Amino acid sequence: MIRSAVRGVGSALPRRIMKNAEFEKLVDTSDEWIVQRTGIRQRHIAAEDETTVSLGEAAAHKALDAAGMTPDDIDMILLATSTPNNTFPASAVEIQERLGMRHGYAFDMQAVCTGFVYAVTTADLYIRGGMAKRILVIGSETFSRILDWEDRTTCVLFGDGAGALVLEAVEGKGTTADRGVLASSLRSDGTHREKLYVDGGPSTTGTVGHLRMEGREVFKHAVAMITDVVEDVFAKSGITADDLDWFVPHQANKRIIDASAKKLGIAEEKVIVTVHLHGNTSAASVPLALAHAVGEGKIKTGDLVLLEAMGGGFTWGAVLLRW
Ligand code: UT7
């Protein structure tokens, strides 16, 4: 059977690092509160010339280099983002143009923080359905543009960045020893809309709007939703927590990551944590964490890797893959 195997990963971050202490001048907060409640110590903030498209393009170049490929080798680009450069055209098509690709097709996918998990699952289906042989899957965000910089309950939590994977069709035996995506689980439930949303948009206010979140309410649901989809991919694949080499969770809050790993019985040393470096970068958080872990020599070919995310909508999902 056809599998979607990872050939390369790359990431890109804005030049400017903003440490927690800088927020003490903007809102009534402290480095101590942010570290204790979230684990975040710093985040990258995009300058005017750094956009979802430019960061996504930079991450794509790095992933292509890691794969030993050029844009000519790619059939399709799938960009997970909630902060596109423009309402349309899709930022994925702008990235395609910047990469010099005059063939294939590109589109955006919007599932907020779960965007990259949705995108990997979708790309896997395009590959297994024969629609594409090699896909660039990108998560790129500039959440700093939709933050209310006077709201201490949200502005300290988010950051900007991008990560990208090259997925390629390979022949597998249909067992969990195959390289590639082995199982996925996606969920959404719009009854939770008001807990995490942006208060503007083209068809309502005609403005971009600002992110609004009832953090405590999101927190209350996060661990149960994450464990729900992870247990689903375990059931679908026959894999257990003990079999995993690496757990790469969405990087929103260290306390959510720790509680999810504990509930799932995943050993602490298998958990990739980057939230202290990047904050919550929404759809970019999982590929940024993947690129970081590969860069540190942690994730290697043949390793069993579990991805998960949960966010606005609510949306939530998990992907199990062999690197
Ligand atoms: O990626 C999408 C998913 N998003 C998430 O996963 C975020 C989920 N939620 C969270 O991570 C946490 O709920 C937060 C980090 C947002 C908040 O942590 P918490 O432990 O749930 O705190 P809280 O909202 O219950 O607030 C505790 C106190 C409040 O004061 P009172 O009402 O107890 O007097 C807040 O007003 O902390 C206050 N507070 C702050 N204090 C200093 C809220 N934000 C800040 C701040 N600095 N930045």
Short mmCIF file of C-alpha atoms and ligand atoms in Angstrom, two decimals:
data_model
loop_
_atom_site.label_atom_id
_atom_site.label_comp_id
_atom_site.label_asym_id
_atom_site.label_seq_id
_atom_site.Cartn_x
_atom_site.Cartn_y
_atom_site.Cartn_z
CA MET A 1 0.00 0.00 0.00
CA ILE A 2 1.03 3.63 -0.50
CA ARG A 3 2.27 5.51 2.56
CA SER A 4 3.13 9.21 3.00
CA ALA A 5 6.70 9.35 4.32
CA VAL A 6 8.50 12.38 5.71
CA ARG A 7 11.47 13.38 3.53
CA GLY A 8 12.47 16.65 5.12
CA VAL A 9 11.50 19.21 7.73
CA GLY A 10 12.34 22.89 8.10
CA SER A 11 11.36 25.96 10.09
CA ALA A 12 11.61 29.73 10.10
CA LEU A 13 11.22 32.26 12.90
CA PRO A 14 10.98 36.06 12.86
CA ARG A 15 14.22 37.87 13.75
CA ARG A 16 12.83 39.56 16.86
CA ILE A 17 12.69 37.63 20.12
CA MET A 18 10.35 39.10 22.73
CA LYS A 19 11.05 37.99 26.31
CA ASN A 20 8.35 37.86 29.00
CA ALA A 21 9.84 40.84 30.83
CA GLU A 22 8.92 43.13 27.91
CA PHE A 23 5.23 42.50 28.64
CA GLU A 24 5.66 43.98 32.14
CA LYS A 25 5.84 47.41 30.42
CA LEU A 26 2.72 46.78 28.31
CA VAL A 27 0.20 45.10 30.63
CA ASP A 28 -0.22 44.15 34.31
CA THR A 29 1.73 40.88 34.23
CA SER A 30 5.06 39.39 35.27
CA ASP A 31 7.65 37.01 33.91
CA GLU A 32 6.95 34.83 36.95
CA TRP A 33 3.18 34.56 36.21
CA ILE A 34 3.76 33.72 32.53
CA VAL A 35 6.42 31.06 33.28
CA GLN A 36 4.43 29.46 36.12
CA ARG A 37 1.08 29.34 34.30
CA THR A 38 2.30 28.52 30.78
CA GLY A 39 6.01 27.60 30.65
CA ILE A 40 6.55 30.33 28.04
CA ARG A 41 9.76 32.37 28.40
CA GLN A 42 9.94 34.07 25.00
CA ARG A 43 8.30 34.19 21.57
CA HIS A 44 9.30 35.53 18.14
CA ILE A 45 7.36 38.51 16.80
CA ALA A 46 7.20 39.27 13.07
CA ALA A 47 8.40 42.63 11.75
CA GLU A 48 6.42 44.40 9.02
CA ASP A 49 8.41 42.66 6.27
CA GLU A 50 7.93 39.23 7.85
CA THR A 51 4.59 37.66 6.97
CA THR A 52 2.83 34.30 6.99
CA VAL A 53 3.88 33.95 3.33
CA SER A 54 7.54 34.94 3.83
CA LEU A 55 7.96 32.72 6.91
CA GLY A 56 6.16 29.84 5.20
CA GLU A 57 8.36 30.23 2.13
CA ALA A 58 11.54 30.22 4.25
CA ALA A 59 10.43 27.07 6.11
CA ALA A 60 9.51 25.42 2.79
CA HIS A 61 12.99 26.09 1.38
CA LYS A 62 14.59 24.49 4.44
CA ALA A 63 12.33 21.43 4.25
CA LEU A 64 13.09 21.05 0.53
CA ASP A 65 16.85 21.33 1.21
CA ALA A 66 16.57 18.69 3.95
CA ALA A 67 14.71 16.42 1.50
CA GLY A 68 17.29 17.04 -1.24
CA MET A 69 14.47 18.30 -3.48
CA THR A 70 13.57 21.45 -5.41
CA PRO A 71 10.13 23.00 -5.98
CA ASP A 72 10.07 21.14 -9.33
CA ASP A 73 9.69 17.89 -7.37
CA ILE A 74 6.56 19.06 -5.52
CA ASP A 75 3.00 18.51 -6.83
CA MET A 76 0.99 20.27 -4.15
CA ILE A 77 1.34 22.79 -1.32
CA LEU A 78 -0.99 22.69 1.67
CA LEU A 79 -0.68 25.60 4.09
CA ALA A 80 -2.29 25.45 7.51
CA THR A 81 -2.90 29.00 8.74
CA SER A 82 -5.48 31.22 10.41
CA THR A 83 -3.48 34.36 9.67
CA PRO A 84 -3.16 34.47 5.86
CA ASN A 85 -1.51 37.48 4.20
CA ASN A 86 -4.83 38.42 2.56
CA THR A 87 -8.42 37.17 2.68
CA PHE A 88 -7.62 35.80 -0.77
CA PRO A 89 -5.79 34.53 -2.78
CA ALA A 90 -4.71 31.67 -0.56
CA SER A 91 -1.30 32.31 1.00
CA ALA A 92 -0.33 28.82 -0.21
CA VAL A 93 -0.64 30.09 -3.80
CA GLU A 94 1.60 33.07 -2.96
CA ILE A 95 4.17 30.66 -1.51
CA GLN A 96 3.88 28.55 -4.67
CA GLU A 97 4.59 31.67 -6.76
CA ARG A 98 7.56 32.69 -4.58
CA LEU A 99 9.02 29.19 -4.87
CA GLY A 100 8.88 29.60 -8.65
CA MET A 101 6.39 26.73 -9.03
CA ARG A 102 4.36 27.05 -12.23
CA HIS A 103 2.83 23.57 -11.98
CA GLY A 104 0.67 21.73 -9.46
CA TYR A 105 -1.74 23.34 -7.01
CA ALA A 106 -1.81 24.99 -3.61
CA PHE A 107 -4.44 25.86 -1.05
CA ASP A 108 -4.89 26.94 2.57
CA MET A 109 -6.49 24.98 5.38
CA GLN A 110 -7.98 26.60 8.44
CA ALA A 111 -8.34 24.60 11.66
CA VAL A 112 -6.57 27.11 13.95
CA CYS A 113 -4.11 25.37 16.32
CA THR A 114 -5.07 21.94 14.93
CA GLY A 115 -4.35 23.15 11.39
CA PHE A 116 -1.12 21.25 10.89
CA VAL A 117 -2.61 17.97 12.15
CA TYR A 118 -5.55 18.47 9.77
CA ALA A 119 -3.12 19.33 6.94
CA VAL A 120 -0.89 16.25 7.43
CA THR A 121 -3.99 14.05 7.52
CA THR A 122 -5.35 15.69 4.34
CA ALA A 123 -2.00 15.49 2.53
CA ASP A 124 -1.76 11.81 3.45
CA LEU A 125 -5.17 11.20 1.83
CA TYR A 126 -4.16 13.13 -1.33
CA ILE A 127 -1.02 10.97 -1.58
CA ARG A 128 -2.83 7.69 -0.89
CA GLY A 129 -5.61 8.71 -3.30
CA GLY A 130 -3.07 9.23 -6.06
CA MET A 131 -3.68 13.01 -6.39
CA ALA A 132 -0.06 13.90 -5.55
CA LYS A 133 3.30 12.21 -5.10
CA ARG A 134 5.12 14.88 -3.12
CA ILE A 135 3.46 17.49 -0.95
CA LEU A 136 4.83 20.44 0.98
CA VAL A 137 2.79 20.68 4.18
CA ILE A 138 3.37 24.03 5.87
CA GLY A 139 2.12 25.57 9.11
CA SER A 140 2.75 29.32 9.18
CA GLU A 141 1.27 31.98 11.45
CA THR A 142 1.60 35.62 12.42
CA PHE A 143 -0.75 35.65 15.42
CA SER A 144 0.93 38.85 16.67
CA ARG A 145 -1.17 40.66 14.01
CA ILE A 146 -4.50 39.55 15.56
CA LEU A 147 -3.61 39.97 19.24
CA ASP A 148 -5.17 42.62 21.44
CA TRP A 149 -1.94 43.98 22.91
CA GLU A 150 -3.87 45.47 25.85
CA ASP A 151 -5.40 42.12 26.91
CA ARG A 152 -2.99 40.42 29.32
CA THR A 153 -5.00 37.19 29.26
CA THR A 154 -4.08 36.55 25.61
CA CYS A 155 -1.21 38.75 24.36
CA VAL A 156 1.45 36.99 26.46
CA LEU A 157 0.57 33.56 25.08
CA PHE A 158 1.14 33.66 21.33
CA GLY A 159 4.04 33.99 18.90
CA ASP A 160 4.87 33.88 15.18
CA GLY A 161 6.72 31.30 13.08
CA ALA A 162 6.52 28.59 10.46
CA GLY A 163 7.41 24.95 9.95
CA ALA A 164 7.21 22.68 6.90
CA LEU A 165 7.38 18.99 6.00
CA VAL A 166 7.91 17.29 2.65
CA LEU A 167 5.74 14.17 2.39
CA GLU A 168 6.40 11.64 -0.38
CA ALA A 169 4.50 8.58 -1.62
CA VAL A 170 6.40 5.38 -0.77
CA GLU A 171 5.46 1.72 -1.04
CA GLY A 172 4.63 0.13 2.34
CA LYS A 173 3.59 -3.30 3.52
CA GLY A 174 0.54 -2.05 5.38
CA THR A 175 2.03 -2.70 8.82
CA THR A 176 3.09 -0.30 11.57
CA ALA A 177 6.71 -1.04 10.61
CA ASP A 178 6.14 1.07 7.44
CA ARG A 179 7.54 4.57 7.24
CA GLY A 180 4.94 7.32 6.91
CA VAL A 181 1.57 8.27 8.35
CA LEU A 182 0.07 5.23 10.11
CA ALA A 183 -3.14 6.61 11.64
CA SER A 184 -5.02 9.88 12.11
CA SER A 185 -8.00 11.10 14.09
CA LEU A 186 -9.75 14.45 13.59
CA ARG A 187 -12.55 16.10 15.54
CA SER A 188 -14.37 19.41 15.76
CA ASP A 189 -17.28 20.78 17.78
CA GLY A 190 -18.61 24.27 17.06
CA THR A 191 -20.60 24.52 20.29
CA HIS A 192 -17.34 25.72 21.88
CA ARG A 193 -16.95 28.62 19.42
CA GLU A 194 -17.18 31.44 21.97
CA LYS A 195 -14.33 30.08 24.10
CA LEU A 196 -11.69 30.84 21.45
CA TYR A 197 -12.41 32.96 18.39
CA VAL A 198 -11.49 36.12 16.46
CA ASP A 199 -14.06 38.94 16.77
CA GLY A 200 -13.87 40.03 13.14
CA GLY A 201 -13.88 38.74 9.60
CA PRO A 202 -14.70 39.59 5.97
CA SER A 203 -18.35 38.48 6.08
CA THR A 204 -19.24 39.97 9.48
CA THR A 205 -17.38 43.08 10.59
CA GLY A 206 -15.30 43.57 7.46
CA THR A 207 -12.27 43.87 9.75
CA VAL A 208 -9.49 41.45 10.71
CA GLY A 209 -10.52 41.40 14.38
CA HIS A 210 -8.73 40.29 17.52
CA LEU A 211 -8.26 36.94 19.21
CA ARG A 212 -10.56 36.38 22.19
CA MET A 213 -10.16 33.47 24.57
CA GLU A 214 -11.62 32.19 27.81
CA GLY A 215 -8.35 30.48 28.70
CA ARG A 216 -9.60 28.63 31.75
CA GLU A 217 -12.49 27.14 29.71
CA VAL A 218 -10.13 26.02 26.93
CA PHE A 219 -7.78 24.54 29.51
CA LYS A 220 -10.66 22.57 31.08
CA HIS A 221 -11.39 20.75 27.81
CA ALA A 222 -7.88 20.44 26.36
CA VAL A 223 -6.54 17.33 28.10
CA ALA A 224 -9.73 15.27 27.63
CA MET A 225 -9.93 16.18 23.94
CA ILE A 226 -6.25 15.44 23.31
CA THR A 227 -6.40 12.06 25.03
CA ASP A 228 -9.61 11.21 23.15
CA VAL A 229 -7.99 11.51 19.68
CA VAL A 230 -4.69 9.96 20.79
CA GLU A 231 -6.52 6.94 22.18
CA ASP A 232 -8.35 6.72 18.85
CA VAL A 233 -5.07 6.52 16.85
CA PHE A 234 -3.75 3.97 19.36
CA ALA A 235 -6.88 1.85 18.83
CA LYS A 236 -6.70 2.21 15.03
CA SER A 237 -3.01 1.25 14.85
CA GLY A 238 -2.56 -1.16 17.76
CA ILE A 239 0.30 1.07 18.97
CA THR A 240 0.56 1.88 22.69
CA ALA A 241 2.22 4.71 24.61
CA ASP A 242 5.17 2.41 25.40
CA ASP A 243 5.86 1.85 21.67
CA LEU A 244 6.30 5.58 20.97
CA ASP A 245 9.71 7.14 20.49
CA TRP A 246 8.50 10.75 20.56
CA PHE A 247 5.41 12.70 21.56
CA VAL A 248 5.19 16.06 19.74
CA PRO A 249 2.20 17.91 21.21
CA HIS A 250 0.75 21.29 20.28
CA GLN A 251 2.75 23.86 22.23
CA ALA A 252 0.16 26.02 24.00
CA ASN A 253 0.87 25.46 27.67
CA LYS A 254 3.45 23.30 29.45
CA ARG A 255 0.83 22.32 32.04
CA ILE A 256 -1.49 20.97 29.31
CA ILE A 257 1.43 19.08 27.71
CA ASP A 258 2.47 17.54 31.05
CA ALA A 259 -1.08 16.59 32.03
CA SER A 260 -1.79 15.01 28.61
CA ALA A 261 1.45 12.99 28.62
CA LYS A 262 0.75 11.82 32.17
CA LYS A 263 -2.84 10.79 31.40
CA LEU A 264 -1.66 8.90 28.28
CA GLY A 265 1.19 7.20 30.16
CA ILE A 266 3.89 8.72 27.92
CA ALA A 267 7.28 8.98 29.63
CA GLU A 268 8.54 12.53 30.21
CA GLU A 269 11.78 12.00 28.27
CA LYS A 270 9.79 11.23 25.09
CA VAL A 271 7.96 14.58 25.13
CA ILE A 272 9.21 17.36 22.82
CA VAL A 273 8.73 20.77 24.45
CA THR A 274 9.40 24.08 22.69
CA VAL A 275 6.69 26.27 24.22
CA HIS A 276 9.34 28.06 26.35
CA LEU A 277 11.05 29.23 23.12
CA HIS A 278 8.15 29.97 20.77
CA GLY A 279 4.96 30.48 22.82
CA ASN A 280 1.81 29.25 21.11
CA THR A 281 2.32 29.57 17.34
CA SER A 282 -1.00 27.88 16.47
CA ALA A 283 -0.70 25.82 13.25
CA ALA A 284 3.09 26.36 13.21
CA SER A 285 3.68 24.89 16.66
CA VAL A 286 3.86 21.18 15.78
CA PRO A 287 6.12 21.55 12.70
CA LEU A 288 8.34 24.02 14.61
CA ALA A 289 8.66 21.44 17.39
CA LEU A 290 9.39 18.69 14.84
CA ALA A 291 12.12 20.78 13.18
CA HIS A 292 13.60 21.59 16.59
CA ALA A 293 13.65 17.92 17.65
CA VAL A 294 15.21 16.79 14.37
CA GLY A 295 17.78 19.59 14.65
CA GLU A 296 18.71 18.41 18.13
CA GLY A 297 19.25 14.88 16.78
CA LYS A 298 16.29 13.49 18.73
CA ILE A 299 13.84 12.35 16.02
CA LYS A 300 15.55 9.98 13.58
CA THR A 301 14.53 7.83 10.60
CA GLY A 302 12.38 4.92 11.75
CA ASP A 303 11.20 6.57 14.99
CA LEU A 304 7.54 6.33 15.94
CA VAL A 305 6.20 9.87 16.42
CA LEU A 306 2.84 11.00 17.78
CA LEU A 307 1.52 14.48 16.92
CA GLU A 308 -1.52 16.13 18.49
CA ALA A 309 -3.19 19.52 18.70
CA MET A 310 -6.29 21.23 20.03
CA GLY A 311 -7.61 24.73 19.40
CA GLY A 312 -10.27 27.18 18.23
CA GLY A 313 -13.54 25.78 16.98
CA PHE A 314 -12.96 23.66 18.95
CA THR A 315 -10.90 21.45 16.67
CA TRP A 316 -8.63 18.65 17.83
CA GLY A 317 -6.70 15.81 16.25
CA ALA A 318 -3.78 13.41 16.35
CA VAL A 319 -1.45 11.79 13.80
CA LEU A 320 0.77 8.77 14.34
CA LEU A 321 3.67 8.39 11.91
CA ARG A 322 6.93 6.55 11.50
CA TRP A 323 9.65 9.06 10.60
O1 UT7 B 1 -3.81 26.79 21.36
C1 UT7 B 1 -5.18 26.82 21.54
C2 UT7 B 1 -5.55 26.40 22.83
N1 UT7 B 1 -5.29 27.38 23.85
C3 UT7 B 1 -4.84 26.93 25.00
O2 UT7 B 1 -4.56 25.78 25.12
C4 UT7 B 1 -4.82 27.88 26.16
C5 UT7 B 1 -5.47 27.18 27.31
N2 UT7 B 1 -5.50 27.96 28.54
C6 UT7 B 1 -4.38 28.22 29.24
O3 UT7 B 1 -3.29 27.89 28.83
C7 UT7 B 1 -4.56 28.86 30.60
O4 UT7 B 1 -5.90 28.84 30.95
C8 UT7 B 1 -4.02 30.31 30.65
C9 UT7 B 1 -2.52 30.32 30.59
C10 UT7 B 1 -4.61 31.13 29.52
C11 UT7 B 1 -4.44 30.95 31.98
O5 UT7 B 1 -3.98 30.15 33.07
P1 UT7 B 1 -4.96 29.76 34.26
O6 UT7 B 1 -4.19 29.05 35.26
O7 UT7 B 1 -6.16 29.08 33.65
O8 UT7 B 1 -5.34 31.18 34.83
P2 UT7 B 1 -6.77 31.88 34.93
O9 UT7 B 1 -7.30 32.23 33.59
O10 UT7 B 1 -7.62 31.05 35.84
O11 UT7 B 1 -6.36 33.22 35.65
C12 UT7 B 1 -5.83 33.23 36.99
C13 UT7 B 1 -5.60 34.67 37.40
C14 UT7 B 1 -6.79 35.57 37.14
O12 UT7 B 1 -6.90 36.46 38.19
P3 UT7 B 1 -8.03 36.23 39.33
O13 UT7 B 1 -9.34 36.22 38.60
O14 UT7 B 1 -7.69 34.90 39.94
O15 UT7 B 1 -7.82 37.39 40.23
C15 UT7 B 1 -6.40 36.29 35.88
O16 UT7 B 1 -7.02 37.56 35.77
O17 UT7 B 1 -4.52 35.23 36.64
C16 UT7 B 1 -4.92 36.44 36.05
N3 UT7 B 1 -4.20 36.62 34.81
C17 UT7 B 1 -2.97 37.16 34.74
N4 UT7 B 1 -2.15 37.61 35.69
C18 UT7 B 1 -0.95 38.08 35.30
C19 UT7 B 1 -4.59 36.31 33.55
N5 UT7 B 1 -3.63 36.63 32.68
C20 UT7 B 1 -2.62 37.15 33.38
C21 UT7 B 1 -1.36 37.66 33.04
N6 UT7 B 1 -0.56 38.09 34.02
N7 UT7 B 1 -0.91 37.68 31.77
#
